[in-house]
mmCIF file of C-alpha atoms and ligand atoms in Angstrom:
data_model
loop_
_atom_site.group_PDB
_atom_site.id
_atom_site.type_symbol
_atom_site.label_atom_id
_atom_site.label_comp_id
_atom_site.label_asym_id
_atom_site.label_seq_id
_atom_site.Cartn_x
_atom_site.Cartn_y
_atom_site.Cartn_z
ATOM 1 C CA UNK A 510 91.367 125.733 82.378
ATOM 2 C CA UNK A 511 92.307 122.750 84.356
ATOM 3 C CA UNK A 512 95.716 122.104 85.005
ATOM 4 C CA UNK A 513 96.601 119.768 88.100
ATOM 5 C CA UNK A 514 100.405 119.733 89.235
ATOM 6 C CA UNK A 515 101.457 117.481 91.742
ATOM 7 C CA UNK A 516 100.821 119.192 94.910
ATOM 8 C CA UNK A 517 97.843 120.086 92.880
ATOM 9 C CA UNK A 518 97.028 116.760 91.749
ATOM 10 C CA UNK A 519 97.301 115.005 95.464
ATOM 11 C CA UNK A 520 95.136 117.682 97.426
ATOM 12 C CA UNK A 521 92.670 117.467 94.231
ATOM 13 C CA UNK A 522 92.439 113.378 94.762
ATOM 14 C CA UNK A 523 92.563 113.329 98.042
ATOM 15 C CA UNK A 524 89.378 115.875 98.212
ATOM 16 C CA UNK A 525 87.883 113.597 95.930
ATOM 17 C CA UNK A 526 88.114 110.344 97.984
ATOM 18 C CA UNK A 527 86.551 112.474 100.809
ATOM 19 C CA UNK A 528 83.681 114.186 98.464
ATOM 20 C CA UNK A 529 82.572 110.734 97.091
ATOM 21 C CA UNK A 530 83.500 107.539 99.037
ATOM 22 C CA UNK A 531 83.395 104.468 97.341
ATOM 23 C CA UNK A 532 82.939 101.007 98.552
ATOM 24 C CA UNK A 533 86.242 98.818 99.037
ATOM 25 C CA UNK A 534 85.258 96.828 96.614
ATOM 26 C CA UNK A 535 85.064 99.474 94.098
ATOM 27 C CA UNK A 536 88.349 100.746 95.143
ATOM 28 C CA UNK A 537 89.880 97.321 94.544
ATOM 29 C CA UNK A 538 88.497 97.517 91.031
ATOM 30 C CA UNK A 539 89.794 100.756 89.914
ATOM 31 C CA UNK A 540 92.607 100.410 87.493
ATOM 32 C CA UNK A 541 95.514 102.084 88.937
ATOM 33 C CA UNK A 542 98.315 103.983 86.660
ATOM 34 C CA UNK A 543 101.695 104.774 88.477
ATOM 35 C CA UNK A 544 104.141 106.683 86.666
ATOM 36 C CA UNK A 545 107.489 104.653 87.541
ATOM 37 C CA UNK A 546 110.018 107.072 85.843
ATOM 38 C CA UNK A 547 109.561 110.291 83.915
ATOM 39 C CA UNK A 548 113.195 111.100 82.783
ATOM 40 C CA UNK A 549 113.560 110.782 79.256
ATOM 41 C CA UNK A 550 117.058 109.469 78.166
ATOM 42 C CA UNK A 551 119.362 107.229 79.594
ATOM 43 C CA UNK A 552 122.134 109.629 81.529
ATOM 44 C CA UNK A 553 121.251 108.440 85.340
ATOM 45 C CA UNK A 554 119.916 111.740 87.247
ATOM 46 C CA UNK A 555 119.488 112.744 90.433
ATOM 47 C CA UNK A 556 116.005 114.290 89.744
ATOM 48 C CA UNK A 557 114.286 111.547 87.924
ATOM 49 C CA UNK A 558 114.308 107.903 86.954
ATOM 50 C CA UNK A 559 114.052 106.283 83.664
ATOM 51 C CA UNK A 560 111.149 105.886 81.496
ATOM 52 C CA UNK A 561 108.632 103.015 83.372
ATOM 53 C CA UNK A 562 105.521 102.941 84.395
ATOM 54 C CA UNK A 563 103.053 100.130 85.877
ATOM 55 C CA UNK A 564 99.301 99.228 85.670
ATOM 56 C CA UNK A 565 97.924 97.975 88.170
ATOM 57 C CA UNK A 566 94.187 95.737 87.869
ATOM 58 C CA UNK A 567 92.993 93.448 90.569
ATOM 59 C CA UNK A 568 96.104 93.453 92.032
ATOM 60 C CA UNK A 569 98.073 92.105 88.742
ATOM 61 C CA UNK A 570 101.066 94.492 87.818
ATOM 62 C CA UNK A 571 101.680 95.279 83.872
ATOM 63 C CA UNK A 572 104.835 97.243 83.080
ATOM 64 C CA UNK A 573 105.508 99.318 80.169
ATOM 65 C CA UNK A 574 108.750 99.931 79.744
ATOM 66 C CA UNK A 575 111.986 99.138 81.847
ATOM 67 C CA UNK A 576 114.352 102.033 81.981
ATOM 68 C CA UNK A 577 117.111 102.133 84.658
ATOM 69 C CA UNK A 578 115.999 101.407 88.157
ATOM 70 C CA UNK A 579 112.280 100.004 87.395
ATOM 71 C CA UNK A 580 112.222 97.328 90.500
ATOM 72 C CA UNK A 581 113.317 99.695 93.099
ATOM 73 C CA UNK A 582 110.527 102.098 91.372
ATOM 74 C CA UNK A 583 108.249 99.380 91.889
ATOM 75 C CA UNK A 584 109.291 98.831 95.358
ATOM 76 C CA UNK A 585 109.363 102.844 95.875
ATOM 77 C CA UNK A 586 105.324 102.416 94.795
ATOM 78 C CA UNK A 587 104.677 99.639 97.055
ATOM 79 C CA UNK A 588 103.722 97.373 94.031
ATOM 80 C CA UNK A 589 104.592 93.729 95.405
ATOM 81 C CA UNK A 590 107.557 92.711 92.514
ATOM 82 C CA UNK A 591 105.349 89.498 92.960
ATOM 83 C CA UNK A 592 102.274 90.812 91.110
ATOM 84 C CA UNK A 593 104.609 91.127 87.942
ATOM 85 C CA UNK A 594 102.482 89.216 85.222
ATOM 86 C CA UNK A 595 103.027 91.227 81.725
ATOM 87 C CA UNK A 596 106.120 93.530 80.599
ATOM 88 C CA UNK A 597 105.700 95.677 77.511
ATOM 89 C CA UNK A 598 108.595 97.393 75.610
ATOM 90 C CA UNK A 599 107.535 100.058 73.324
ATOM 91 C CA UNK A 600 110.976 100.313 71.732
ATOM 92 C CA UNK A 601 114.524 98.669 71.644
ATOM 93 C CA UNK A 602 116.102 101.964 73.687
ATOM 94 C CA UNK A 603 118.444 101.334 76.396
ATOM 95 C CA UNK A 604 116.346 104.201 78.541
ATOM 96 C CA UNK A 605 113.468 101.982 77.816
ATOM 97 C CA UNK A 606 115.121 98.606 78.289
ATOM 98 C CA UNK A 607 117.879 98.389 80.608
ATOM 99 C CA UNK A 608 116.288 97.207 83.234
ATOM 100 C CA UNK A 609 114.224 94.473 81.524
ATOM 101 C CA UNK A 610 115.859 91.598 82.443
ATOM 102 C CA UNK A 611 116.470 93.010 85.599
ATOM 103 C CA UNK A 612 113.206 93.332 86.669
ATOM 104 C CA UNK A 613 112.452 89.774 85.907
ATOM 105 C CA UNK A 614 115.291 88.489 87.827
ATOM 106 C CA UNK A 615 114.649 90.736 90.995
ATOM 107 C CA UNK A 616 111.322 90.207 91.400
ATOM 108 C CA UNK A 617 112.036 86.049 91.249
ATOM 109 C CA UNK A 618 114.284 87.008 94.305
ATOM 110 C CA UNK A 619 111.289 88.878 95.501
ATOM 111 C CA UNK A 620 109.101 85.531 95.348
ATOM 112 C CA UNK A 621 108.114 85.703 91.452
ATOM 113 C CA UNK A 622 107.143 82.339 91.067
ATOM 114 C CA UNK A 623 104.285 82.634 88.153
ATOM 115 C CA UNK A 624 104.221 83.237 84.419
ATOM 116 C CA UNK A 625 105.299 86.767 82.977
ATOM 117 C CA UNK A 626 104.997 87.089 79.297
ATOM 118 C CA UNK A 627 107.105 90.205 77.701
ATOM 119 C CA UNK A 628 105.924 92.037 74.660
ATOM 120 C CA UNK A 629 108.205 94.226 72.501
ATOM 121 C CA UNK A 630 110.018 94.477 69.071
ATOM 122 C CA UNK A 631 112.801 92.461 68.163
ATOM 123 C CA UNK A 632 115.399 91.179 69.139
ATOM 124 C CA UNK A 633 112.718 90.775 72.526
ATOM 125 C CA UNK A 634 113.208 87.046 72.698
ATOM 126 C CA UNK A 635 116.768 86.810 72.097
ATOM 127 C CA UNK A 636 117.408 89.439 74.466
ATOM 128 C CA UNK A 637 115.476 87.144 77.024
ATOM 129 C CA UNK A 638 117.259 84.189 76.622
ATOM 130 C CA UNK A 639 120.883 85.651 76.249
ATOM 131 C CA UNK A 640 119.904 87.826 79.559
ATOM 132 C CA UNK A 641 118.948 84.190 81.592
ATOM 133 C CA UNK A 642 122.485 83.045 79.782
ATOM 134 C CA UNK A 643 124.411 85.720 81.044
ATOM 135 C CA UNK A 644 123.184 85.204 84.650
ATOM 136 C CA UNK A 645 123.183 81.643 84.878
ATOM 137 C CA UNK A 646 125.346 81.368 87.840
ATOM 138 C CA UNK A 647 123.249 83.446 90.125
ATOM 139 C CA UNK A 648 119.642 81.652 88.869
ATOM 140 C CA UNK A 649 121.391 78.474 89.346
ATOM 141 C CA UNK A 650 123.028 78.925 92.584
ATOM 142 C CA UNK A 651 119.696 80.365 93.715
ATOM 143 C CA UNK A 652 117.796 77.427 92.388
ATOM 144 C CA UNK A 653 119.705 74.677 94.317
ATOM 145 C CA UNK A 654 120.448 76.941 97.580
ATOM 146 C CA UNK A 655 117.332 78.916 98.037
ATOM 147 C CA UNK A 656 115.015 76.328 96.592
ATOM 148 C CA UNK A 657 113.885 79.244 93.596
ATOM 149 C CA UNK A 658 111.786 77.416 90.786
ATOM 150 C CA UNK A 659 113.593 77.957 87.459
ATOM 151 C CA UNK A 660 113.104 81.421 86.383
ATOM 152 C CA UNK A 661 113.681 80.634 82.331
ATOM 153 C CA UNK A 662 110.370 78.555 82.123
ATOM 154 C CA UNK A 663 108.607 81.523 83.384
ATOM 155 C CA UNK A 664 108.946 83.918 80.965
ATOM 156 C CA UNK A 665 107.772 84.007 77.668
ATOM 157 C CA UNK A 666 108.613 86.437 75.326
ATOM 158 C CA UNK A 667 106.646 87.503 72.329
ATOM 159 C CA UNK A 668 107.909 89.762 69.232
ATOM 160 C CA UNK A 669 105.384 91.736 68.075
ATOM 161 C CA UNK A 670 106.094 93.827 64.747
ATOM 162 C CA UNK A 671 102.662 95.473 63.383
ATOM 163 C CA UNK A 672 100.107 97.426 64.527
ATOM 164 C CA UNK A 673 96.624 95.746 65.733
ATOM 165 C CA UNK A 674 95.796 93.414 69.016
ATOM 166 C CA UNK A 675 98.780 92.723 71.561
ATOM 167 C CA UNK A 676 96.675 90.336 74.199
ATOM 168 C CA UNK A 677 93.723 90.481 76.370
ATOM 169 C CA UNK A 678 92.499 89.038 79.612
ATOM 170 C CA UNK A 679 90.056 89.340 82.100
ATOM 171 C CA UNK A 680 91.522 92.645 83.334
ATOM 172 C CA UNK A 681 92.818 94.323 80.019
ATOM 173 C CA UNK A 682 92.742 94.630 77.005
ATOM 174 C CA UNK A 683 96.096 95.799 74.983
ATOM 175 C CA UNK A 684 96.574 96.902 71.458
ATOM 176 C CA UNK A 685 99.454 98.700 69.630
ATOM 177 C CA UNK A 686 100.496 101.275 66.985
ATOM 178 C CA UNK A 687 103.385 101.432 65.315
ATOM 179 C CA UNK A 688 104.752 105.339 65.973
ATOM 180 C CA UNK A 689 107.532 107.559 64.458
ATOM 181 C CA UNK A 690 110.669 107.133 66.493
ATOM 182 C CA UNK A 691 113.673 106.632 63.541
ATOM 183 C CA UNK A 692 116.168 104.985 63.277
ATOM 184 C CA UNK A 693 114.358 102.940 66.095
ATOM 185 C CA UNK A 694 112.068 100.735 64.154
ATOM 186 C CA UNK A 695 109.960 99.161 65.057
ATOM 187 C CA UNK A 696 108.794 101.590 68.013
ATOM 188 C CA UNK A 697 105.057 101.216 69.473
ATOM 189 C CA UNK A 698 102.987 102.993 71.723
ATOM 190 C CA UNK A 699 100.350 100.611 73.629
ATOM 191 C CA UNK A 700 96.549 101.212 74.638
ATOM 192 C CA UNK A 701 95.147 99.512 77.496
ATOM 193 C CA UNK A 702 91.183 99.471 77.814
ATOM 194 C CA UNK A 703 90.163 97.872 81.176
ATOM 195 C CA UNK A 704 86.233 97.992 82.253
ATOM 196 C CA UNK A 705 86.453 101.551 84.145
ATOM 197 C CA UNK A 706 89.121 103.522 82.121
ATOM 198 C CA UNK A 707 91.345 103.655 78.976
ATOM 199 C CA UNK A 708 95.625 104.606 79.544
ATOM 200 C CA UNK A 709 97.360 105.213 76.399
ATOM 201 C CA UNK A 710 101.024 105.205 76.610
ATOM 202 C CA UNK A 711 103.039 106.766 73.637
ATOM 203 C CA UNK A 712 106.518 105.673 74.096
ATOM 204 C CA UNK A 713 108.847 107.385 72.158
ATOM 205 C CA UNK A 714 107.952 109.207 68.989
ATOM 206 C CA UNK A 715 107.966 112.277 66.911
ATOM 207 C CA UNK A 716 104.058 113.725 65.970
ATOM 208 C CA UNK A 717 102.352 110.180 65.208
ATOM 209 C CA UNK A 718 98.692 109.949 63.647
ATOM 210 C CA UNK A 719 98.967 106.459 63.921
ATOM 211 C CA UNK A 720 99.135 107.528 67.609
ATOM 212 C CA UNK A 721 96.137 109.977 67.244
ATOM 213 C CA UNK A 722 94.084 107.038 65.776
ATOM 214 C CA UNK A 723 95.067 104.569 68.810
ATOM 215 C CA UNK A 724 94.440 107.134 71.373
ATOM 216 C CA UNK A 725 90.905 107.876 70.299
ATOM 217 C CA UNK A 726 88.763 109.069 72.932
ATOM 218 C CA UNK A 727 90.860 107.437 76.059
ATOM 219 C CA UNK A 728 90.692 108.673 79.607
ATOM 220 C CA UNK A 729 94.304 109.099 79.747
ATOM 221 C CA UNK A 730 97.591 109.583 76.876
ATOM 222 C CA UNK A 731 100.564 109.712 78.715
ATOM 223 C CA UNK A 732 102.715 111.471 76.199
ATOM 224 C CA UNK A 733 106.645 111.739 75.859
ATOM 225 C CA UNK A 734 107.850 115.740 75.439
ATOM 226 C CA UNK A 735 110.630 117.875 74.700
ATOM 227 C CA UNK A 736 111.527 121.244 75.007
ATOM 228 C CA UNK A 737 113.173 122.378 71.824
ATOM 229 C CA UNK A 738 114.449 125.403 73.211
ATOM 230 C CA UNK A 739 116.481 123.697 75.963
ATOM 231 C CA UNK A 740 117.795 121.009 73.610
ATOM 232 C CA UNK A 741 121.134 122.727 72.688
ATOM 233 C CA UNK A 742 121.733 123.440 76.595
ATOM 234 C CA UNK A 743 120.756 119.472 76.843
ATOM 235 C CA UNK A 744 123.672 118.388 74.051
ATOM 236 C CA UNK A 745 126.215 121.088 75.971
ATOM 237 C CA UNK A 746 126.139 119.018 78.591
ATOM 238 C CA UNK A 747 126.491 115.615 77.076
ATOM 239 C CA UNK A 748 130.258 114.430 75.494
ATOM 240 C CA UNK A 749 130.768 112.393 72.897
ATOM 241 C CA UNK A 750 127.236 112.764 71.015
ATOM 242 C CA UNK A 751 128.175 114.858 67.710
ATOM 243 C CA UNK A 752 124.400 113.788 66.020
ATOM 244 C CA UNK A 753 122.588 114.488 69.469
ATOM 245 C CA UNK A 754 120.630 116.795 68.599
ATOM 246 C CA UNK A 755 119.733 116.111 65.442
ATOM 247 C CA UNK A 756 118.493 112.883 67.081
ATOM 248 C CA UNK A 757 116.359 114.412 69.292
ATOM 249 C CA UNK A 758 114.823 116.974 67.164
ATOM 250 C CA UNK A 759 114.018 114.422 64.509
ATOM 251 C CA UNK A 760 112.429 111.869 66.856
ATOM 252 C CA UNK A 761 110.713 113.100 69.825
ATOM 253 C CA UNK A 762 107.529 115.859 70.114
ATOM 254 C CA UNK A 763 107.190 119.168 71.851
ATOM 255 C CA UNK A 764 105.180 119.814 74.349
ATOM 256 C CA UNK A 765 103.050 121.745 72.170
ATOM 257 C CA UNK A 766 102.838 119.081 69.954
ATOM 258 C CA UNK A 767 101.670 116.620 72.955
ATOM 259 C CA UNK A 768 98.873 119.005 73.139
ATOM 260 C CA UNK A 769 97.931 119.281 69.522
ATOM 261 C CA UNK A 770 97.925 115.130 69.561
ATOM 262 C CA UNK A 771 95.975 115.028 72.751
ATOM 263 C CA UNK A 772 93.404 117.287 71.279
ATOM 264 C CA UNK A 773 93.337 115.644 68.367
ATOM 265 C CA UNK A 774 92.825 112.388 69.399
ATOM 266 C CA UNK A 775 90.090 113.731 71.912
ATOM 267 C CA UNK A 776 91.739 112.311 75.285
ATOM 268 C CA UNK A 777 89.858 113.827 78.380
ATOM 269 C CA UNK A 778 93.600 113.771 80.212
ATOM 270 C CA UNK A 779 97.031 114.510 78.705
ATOM 271 C CA UNK A 780 100.300 113.331 81.285
ATOM 272 C CA UNK A 781 103.530 114.609 80.382
ATOM 273 C CA UNK A 782 106.628 112.309 81.077
ATOM 274 C CA UNK A 783 110.058 111.377 79.115
ATOM 275 C CA UNK A 784 110.763 115.017 79.642
ATOM 276 C CA UNK A 785 113.681 116.242 77.338
ATOM 277 C CA UNK A 786 115.926 117.474 78.718
ATOM 278 C CA UNK A 787 114.748 116.337 82.573
ATOM 279 C CA UNK A 788 117.050 118.284 84.434
ATOM 280 C CA UNK A 789 117.442 121.823 83.098
ATOM 281 C CA UNK A 790 116.198 124.164 85.897
ATOM 282 C CA UNK A 791 115.739 126.919 83.098
ATOM 283 C CA UNK A 792 112.420 125.097 82.329
ATOM 284 C CA UNK A 793 110.079 125.260 85.002
ATOM 285 C CA UNK A 794 106.931 123.017 85.291
ATOM 286 C CA UNK A 795 104.775 125.987 84.569
ATOM 287 C CA UNK A 796 106.624 126.075 81.337
ATOM 288 C CA UNK A 797 105.688 122.727 80.283
ATOM 289 C CA UNK A 798 102.250 123.008 81.308
ATOM 290 C CA UNK A 799 101.698 125.926 79.372
ATOM 291 C CA UNK A 800 103.435 124.743 76.624
ATOM 292 C CA UNK A 801 100.779 121.708 76.587
ATOM 293 C CA UNK A 802 98.342 123.999 77.226
ATOM 294 C CA UNK A 803 98.626 126.039 74.324
ATOM 295 C CA UNK A 804 96.908 123.063 72.127
ATOM 296 C CA UNK A 805 94.913 121.530 74.491
ATOM 297 C CA UNK A 806 91.436 121.967 75.895
ATOM 298 C CA UNK A 807 91.644 118.957 78.635
ATOM 299 C CA UNK A 808 93.274 118.516 81.921
ATOM 300 C CA UNK A 809 97.035 118.420 81.535
ATOM 301 C CA UNK A 810 99.387 116.652 84.510
ATOM 302 C CA UNK A 811 102.893 117.326 84.890
ATOM 303 C CA UNK A 812 104.501 114.006 85.285
ATOM 304 C CA UNK A 813 106.472 113.792 88.446
ATOM 305 C CA UNK A 814 108.211 109.801 89.538
ATOM 306 C CA UNK A 815 105.883 107.847 91.470
ATOM 307 C CA UNK A 816 102.743 110.012 90.725
ATOM 308 C CA UNK A 817 99.538 107.771 90.740
ATOM 309 C CA UNK A 818 96.945 109.062 87.916
HETATM 310 ZN ZN1 LIG B 1729 113.827 106.443 72.078
#
């Protein structure tokens, strides 16, 4: 059964490039997926950044979720911040949106001067407007002092509330499906269909039939995962959250169920990400992989920050 750890994946990928050389143009056209942050939950950790991904197609960056540190993770990934064009927020939880405004604001200081469209559940429009209002002092200072273009007119926030087509351009067609992440409503998964591959990002969800439909036949499914046996230890480390265990168990998917979802959808590759818990040394890489493989016959990749897939 194919398993690819990070190290194994890199050597595999390098070998693949060496064995099948492609033209520079073909490589440039390839749609890239980079995991920017793979730890679930908003609590800052040493070992992994908060949830975020970037898809790069023809040097255009599409960022999915904006957990803490997303702008810096873009820098680590070598993705120029001024190529930011679209942002998709799966749901309004702080591990997915804490740096939504910061990503745009900091990208602007790195030279972003072109349109950005942001897509996500309400109250995205209000969040966008208030973010620029909150930071008006710095923004106005840089406009007058550094000659920056005004930032607010660049950003167009679009609230989405239902399944279906979100946007499309020359590179990608994006569609959304409602997933099951109580009490956060709506919460979405997104599918990105490019010319060369299809990529689905689950967001946070309990096992979801709607996600199975969205992901049908996709090349890559990035699915959030939890390890139920470790939740008691996780909850024990987090003070002042008396209902956290029930909440996690009700609105997340186990790695085994993520495998079942991937199998039902018929995807080629399942990428485990948004690990809950993200930092429990008793849960080894192999345990995550074996849980997913127990229900899935395709390729399982253990997600890691800055891993390109
Ligand atoms: Zn969430």
